[in-house]
PDB file of C-alpha atoms in Angstrom:
ATOM      1  CA  LEU N   1     -22.186  24.299  20.895  1.00 36.00           C
ATOM      2  CA  GLY N   2     -18.849  22.971  22.085  1.00 47.00           C
ATOM      3  CA  TYR N   3     -17.548  19.429  22.235  1.00 49.00           C
ATOM      4  CA  SER N   4     -14.781  18.159  24.437  1.00 51.00           C
ATOM      5  CA  LEU N   5     -13.216  14.855  23.447  1.00 49.00           C
ATOM      6  CA  PRO N   6     -10.592  12.923  25.416  1.00 52.00           C
ATOM      7  CA  MET N   7      -7.319  12.829  23.522  1.00 52.00           C
ATOM      8  CA  SER N   8      -6.705   9.092  24.056  1.00 62.00           C
ATOM      9  CA  ILE N   9      -9.606   7.789  21.903  1.00 77.00           C
ATOM     10  CA  GLU N  10      -8.652   5.007  19.467  1.00 85.00           C
ATOM     11  CA  HIS N  11     -12.026   4.553  17.719  1.00 88.00           C
ATOM     12  CA  LEU N  12     -14.651   7.250  17.253  1.00 88.00           C
ATOM     13  CA  GLU N  13     -17.917   6.939  15.348  1.00 89.00           C
ATOM     14  CA  LEU N  14     -20.185   9.972  15.053  1.00 87.00           C
ATOM     15  CA  CYS N  15     -23.307  10.038  12.915  1.00 85.00           C
ATOM     16  CA  ASP N  16     -25.797  12.852  12.403  1.00 81.00           C
ATOM     17  CA  VAL N  17     -24.062  15.331  14.708  1.00 77.00           C
ATOM     18  CA  GLY N  18     -23.456  17.956  12.023  1.00 72.00           C
ATOM     19  CA  ASP N  19     -20.244  19.739  11.146  1.00 71.00           C
ATOM     20  CA  ALA N  20     -20.070  21.757  14.397  1.00 75.00           C
ATOM     21  CA  ILE N  21     -17.793  19.078  15.817  1.00 79.00           C
ATOM     22  CA  ILE N  22     -15.051  19.628  13.217  1.00 83.00           C
ATOM     23  CA  LEU N  23     -12.834  21.796  15.423  1.00 78.00           C
ATOM     24  CA  GLY N  24     -12.834  19.198  18.209  1.00 80.00           C
ATOM     25  CA  LEU N  25     -12.090  16.473  15.685  1.00 84.00           C
ATOM     26  CA  VAL N  26      -9.186  18.404  14.220  1.00 86.00           C
ATOM     27  CA  ARG N  27      -7.558  18.539  17.663  1.00 80.00           C
ATOM     28  CA  LEU N  28      -8.139  14.807  18.064  1.00 82.00           C
ATOM     29  CA  ILE N  29      -6.744  13.886  14.621  1.00 87.00           C
ATOM     30  CA  ARG N  30      -3.540  15.898  15.045  1.00 82.00           C
ATOM     31  CA  ALA N  31      -0.702  13.762  16.343  1.00 56.00           C
ATOM     32  CA  GLN N  32      -0.067  14.425  20.007  1.00 57.00           C
ATOM     33  CA  PRO N  33       3.439  14.322  21.398  1.00 48.00           C
ATOM     34  CA  PRO N  34       3.928  11.487  23.881  1.00 60.00           C
ATOM     35  CA  PRO N  35       3.280  12.447  27.490  1.00 58.00           C
ATOM     36  CA  PRO N  36       6.451  13.179  29.484  1.00 57.00           C
ATOM     37  CA  GLY N  37       8.160   9.970  30.560  1.00 62.00           C
ATOM     38  CA  GLU N  38       6.304   7.777  28.060  1.00 62.00           C
ATOM     39  CA  ASN N  39       8.056   6.275  25.092  1.00 56.00           C
ATOM     40  CA  GLU N  40       6.835   7.248  21.628  1.00 52.00           C
ATOM     41  CA  ASP N  41       5.687   3.747  20.571  1.00 49.00           C
ATOM     42  CA  ARG N  42       3.359   3.378  23.556  1.00 46.00           C
ATOM     43  CA  ALA N  43       1.902   6.852  22.992  1.00 43.00           C
ATOM     44  CA  ARG N  44       1.329   6.123  19.306  1.00 43.00           C
ATOM     45  CA  VAL N  45      -0.725   3.019  20.145  1.00 43.00           C
ATOM     46  CA  ARG N  46      -3.109   5.266  22.082  1.00 60.00           C
ATOM     47  CA  GLY N  47      -3.631   7.584  19.107  1.00 80.00           C
ATOM     48  CA  LEU N  48      -6.786   7.747  17.031  1.00 89.00           C
ATOM     49  CA  ARG N  49      -6.939   4.677  14.777  1.00 93.00           C
ATOM     50  CA  SER N  50     -10.474   4.776  13.348  1.00 95.00           C
ATOM     51  CA  LEU N  51     -12.682   7.785  12.615  1.00 95.00           C
ATOM     52  CA  ILE N  52     -16.187   7.178  11.227  1.00 95.00           C
ATOM     53  CA  LEU N  53     -18.129  10.347  10.385  1.00 94.00           C
ATOM     54  CA  LEU N  54     -21.224   9.207   8.484  1.00 93.00           C
ATOM     55  CA  ASN N  55     -23.910  11.699   7.487  1.00 93.00           C
ATOM     56  CA  ASN N  56     -22.585  14.771   9.286  1.00 92.00           C
ATOM     57  CA  LEU N  57     -23.111  17.456   6.624  1.00 92.00           C
ATOM     58  CA  ILE N  58     -19.344  17.882   6.316  1.00 94.00           C
ATOM     59  CA  ASN N  59     -18.656  20.134   3.329  1.00 94.00           C
ATOM     60  CA  PRO N  60     -15.388  20.841   1.481  1.00 96.00           C
ATOM     61  CA  ASN N  61     -14.423  23.502   4.069  1.00 94.00           C
ATOM     62  CA  GLY N  62     -14.714  20.939   6.867  1.00 94.00           C
ATOM     63  CA  VAL N  63     -12.806  18.412   4.761  1.00 96.00           C
ATOM     64  CA  ASP N  64     -10.018  20.986   4.306  1.00 96.00           C
ATOM     65  CA  GLN N  65      -9.696  21.204   8.104  1.00 95.00           C
ATOM     66  CA  ILE N  66      -9.666  17.416   8.460  1.00 96.00           C
ATOM     67  CA  SER N  67      -7.064  17.180   5.676  1.00 97.00           C
ATOM     68  CA  SER N  68      -4.864  19.721   7.400  1.00 96.00           C
ATOM     69  CA  ALA N  69      -4.992  17.683  10.612  1.00 95.00           C
ATOM     70  CA  LEU N  70      -4.226  14.457   8.705  1.00 96.00           C
ATOM     71  CA  ARG N  71      -0.886  15.930   7.646  1.00 95.00           C
ATOM     72  CA  GLU N  72       0.175  15.827  11.310  1.00 92.00           C
ATOM     73  CA  ASN N  73      -1.394  12.462  12.155  1.00 93.00           C
ATOM     74  CA  THR N  74       0.605   9.219  12.262  1.00 91.00           C
ATOM     75  CA  THR N  75      -1.885   6.759  13.766  1.00 92.00           C
ATOM     76  CA  LEU N  76      -5.139   6.776  11.772  1.00 95.00           C
ATOM     77  CA  LEU N  77      -5.920   3.528   9.929  1.00 96.00           C
ATOM     78  CA  THR N  78      -9.527   4.192   8.842  1.00 98.00           C
ATOM     79  CA  LEU N  79     -11.284   7.397   7.806  1.00 98.00           C
ATOM     80  CA  ASP N  80     -14.926   7.099   6.729  1.00 98.00           C
ATOM     81  CA  LEU N  81     -16.588  10.297   5.528  1.00 97.00           C
ATOM     82  CA  SER N  82     -19.447   8.559   3.707  1.00 97.00           C
ATOM     83  CA  SER N  83     -22.723  10.406   3.102  1.00 97.00           C
ATOM     84  CA  ASN N  84     -21.397  13.921   3.572  1.00 96.00           C
ATOM     85  CA  PHE N  85     -20.734  16.702   1.031  1.00 97.00           C
ATOM     86  CA  VAL N  86     -17.058  16.107   0.252  1.00 98.00           C
ATOM     87  CA  GLN N  87     -17.430  16.822  -3.498  1.00 98.00           C
ATOM     88  CA  ASN N  88     -14.455  17.268  -5.842  1.00 98.00           C
ATOM     89  CA  ARG N  89     -12.730  19.974  -3.811  1.00 98.00           C
ATOM     90  CA  GLY N  90     -12.809  17.895  -0.642  1.00 98.00           C
ATOM     91  CA  ALA N  91     -11.612  14.791  -2.484  1.00 98.00           C
ATOM     92  CA  LYS N  92      -8.666  16.771  -3.872  1.00 98.00           C
ATOM     93  CA  SER N  93      -7.844  18.080  -0.400  1.00 98.00           C
ATOM     94  CA  LEU N  94      -7.956  14.570   1.076  1.00 98.00           C
ATOM     95  CA  ALA N  95      -5.901  13.156  -1.796  1.00 98.00           C
ATOM     96  CA  ASP N  96      -3.189  15.719  -1.138  1.00 98.00           C
ATOM     97  CA  ALA N  97      -3.165  15.014   2.613  1.00 98.00           C
ATOM     98  CA  VAL N  98      -3.284  11.218   2.303  1.00 97.00           C
ATOM     99  CA  ARG N  99      -0.648  11.066  -0.434  1.00 97.00           C
ATOM    100  CA  THR N 100       2.134  10.696   2.148  1.00 95.00           C
ATOM    101  CA  HIS N 101       0.122   9.511   5.173  1.00 96.00           C
ATOM    102  CA  PRO N 102       2.135   6.737   6.825  1.00 95.00           C
ATOM    103  CA  THR N 103      -0.653   4.518   8.216  1.00 95.00           C
ATOM    104  CA  LEU N 104      -4.054   5.138   6.592  1.00 97.00           C
ATOM    105  CA  GLN N 105      -5.391   1.923   5.063  1.00 97.00           C
ATOM    106  CA  THR N 106      -9.070   2.695   4.423  1.00 98.00           C
ATOM    107  CA  LEU N 107     -10.588   5.865   2.995  1.00 98.00           C
ATOM    108  CA  ALA N 108     -14.362   5.712   2.497  1.00 98.00           C
ATOM    109  CA  LEU N 109     -16.028   8.502   0.517  1.00 98.00           C
ATOM    110  CA  ARG N 110     -19.281   6.765  -0.440  1.00 98.00           C
ATOM    111  CA  SER N 111     -22.161   9.053  -1.517  1.00 98.00           C
ATOM    112  CA  ASN N 112     -20.320  12.373  -1.463  1.00 98.00           C
ATOM    113  CA  GLY N 113     -20.885  13.979  -4.866  1.00 98.00           C
ATOM    114  CA  VAL N 114     -17.317  13.199  -5.927  1.00 98.00           C
ATOM    115  CA  GLY N 115     -16.892  13.473  -9.699  1.00 98.00           C
ATOM    116  CA  ASP N 116     -14.128  12.908 -12.207  1.00 98.00           C
ATOM    117  CA  ASP N 117     -11.857  15.695 -10.925  1.00 98.00           C
ATOM    118  CA  GLY N 118     -11.881  14.299  -7.402  1.00 98.00           C
ATOM    119  CA  ALA N 119     -11.437  10.749  -8.690  1.00 98.00           C
ATOM    120  CA  MET N 120      -8.392  11.796 -10.739  1.00 98.00           C
ATOM    121  CA  ALA N 121      -6.799  13.387  -7.670  1.00 98.00           C
ATOM    122  CA  LEU N 122      -7.460  10.201  -5.689  1.00 98.00           C
ATOM    123  CA  ALA N 123      -5.937   8.126  -8.515  1.00 97.00           C
ATOM    124  CA  GLN N 124      -2.732  10.171  -8.246  1.00 96.00           C
ATOM    125  CA  MET N 125      -2.762   9.706  -4.462  1.00 97.00           C
ATOM    126  CA  VAL N 126      -3.073   5.919  -4.813  1.00 95.00           C
ATOM    127  CA  GLN N 127       0.045   5.835  -6.990  1.00 93.00           C
ATOM    128  CA  HIS N 128       2.090   7.422  -4.186  1.00 94.00           C
ATOM    129  CA  ASN N 129       0.529   6.019  -1.012  1.00 94.00           C
ATOM    130  CA  HIS N 130       1.308   2.339  -0.485  1.00 91.00           C
ATOM    131  CA  THR N 131      -0.605   1.928   2.787  1.00 96.00           C
ATOM    132  CA  ILE N 132      -4.094   2.461   1.290  1.00 96.00           C
ATOM    133  CA  THR N 133      -5.763  -0.909   0.740  1.00 95.00           C
ATOM    134  CA  CYS N 134      -9.406   0.208   0.484  1.00 97.00           C
ATOM    135  CA  LEU N 135     -10.801   3.257  -1.296  1.00 97.00           C
ATOM    136  CA  ASP N 136     -14.631   3.290  -1.277  1.00 98.00           C
ATOM    137  CA  LEU N 137     -16.121   5.600  -3.900  1.00 98.00           C
ATOM    138  CA  HIS N 138     -19.499   3.896  -4.394  1.00 97.00           C
ATOM    139  CA  ASP N 139     -22.504   6.060  -5.232  1.00 98.00           C
ATOM    140  CA  ASN N 140     -20.576   9.057  -6.535  1.00 98.00           C
ATOM    141  CA  GLU N 141     -20.661  10.792  -9.926  1.00 97.00           C
ATOM    142  CA  ILE N 142     -17.580   9.214 -11.476  1.00 98.00           C
ATOM    143  CA  SER N 143     -17.524   8.402 -15.195  1.00 98.00           C
ATOM    144  CA  GLU N 144     -16.365   5.065 -16.573  1.00 97.00           C
ATOM    145  CA  HIS N 145     -13.284   6.827 -17.989  1.00 97.00           C
ATOM    146  CA  ALA N 146     -12.285   8.091 -14.525  1.00 97.00           C
ATOM    147  CA  CYS N 147     -13.022   4.646 -13.029  1.00 96.00           C
ATOM    148  CA  ASP N 148     -10.620   3.146 -15.567  1.00 96.00           C
ATOM    149  CA  LYS N 149      -7.920   5.629 -14.531  1.00 95.00           C
ATOM    150  CA  LEU N 150      -8.494   4.696 -10.880  1.00 95.00           C
ATOM    151  CA  ARG N 151      -8.194   0.993 -11.716  1.00 94.00           C
ATOM    152  CA  ARG N 152      -4.948   1.573 -13.629  1.00 94.00           C
ATOM    153  CA  ALA N 153      -3.538   3.714 -10.804  1.00 93.00           C
ATOM    154  CA  TRP N 154      -4.484   1.020  -8.299  1.00 88.00           C
ATOM    155  CA  GLY N 155      -2.830  -1.629 -10.477  1.00 87.00           C
ATOM    156  CA  SER N 156       0.397   0.344 -10.846  1.00 78.00           C
ATOM    157  CA  ALA N 157       0.492   0.952  -7.098  1.00 64.00           C
ATOM    158  CA  ASP N 158       0.044  -2.798  -6.487  1.00 62.00           C
ATOM    159  CA  GLU N 159       2.928  -3.603  -8.852  1.00 65.00           C
ATOM    160  CA  ARG N 160       5.326  -1.304  -6.967  1.00 49.00           C
ATOM    161  CA  SER N 161       4.437  -2.558  -3.475  1.00 53.00           C
TER     162      SER N 161
END
């Protein structure tokens, strides 16, 4: 099953399509060079800004591919991977990729089996990334201790901004 997506999409929401679409998404997430004759600012505006992937059975391997693409992306503002199978390994992969992402403001990982290890990695990411304003970790398996660390990391990031 192959998917072909136009490369000028700004908002994409896909639910219940499964993880077979990951390879097409990776191409879409990666920053595209501006078309010949077009200035970089105008091309950037046309880049992917919002990606909502609810309930798509995306596992840590798929998250690794998305994370790899995020390292080359400069336009995404919102990434919602809620109700997938991100787990700790995927959360760590995302935390590493988003740590230096220049534009991402919202990362939603609701209902993904993320535990303390993933939460700790996300706490470290929050301390370094000053564009993140919303991190949704509702309905995961995070202890109160790890929640406290996340709150402190969020507070220290707010103080430095």
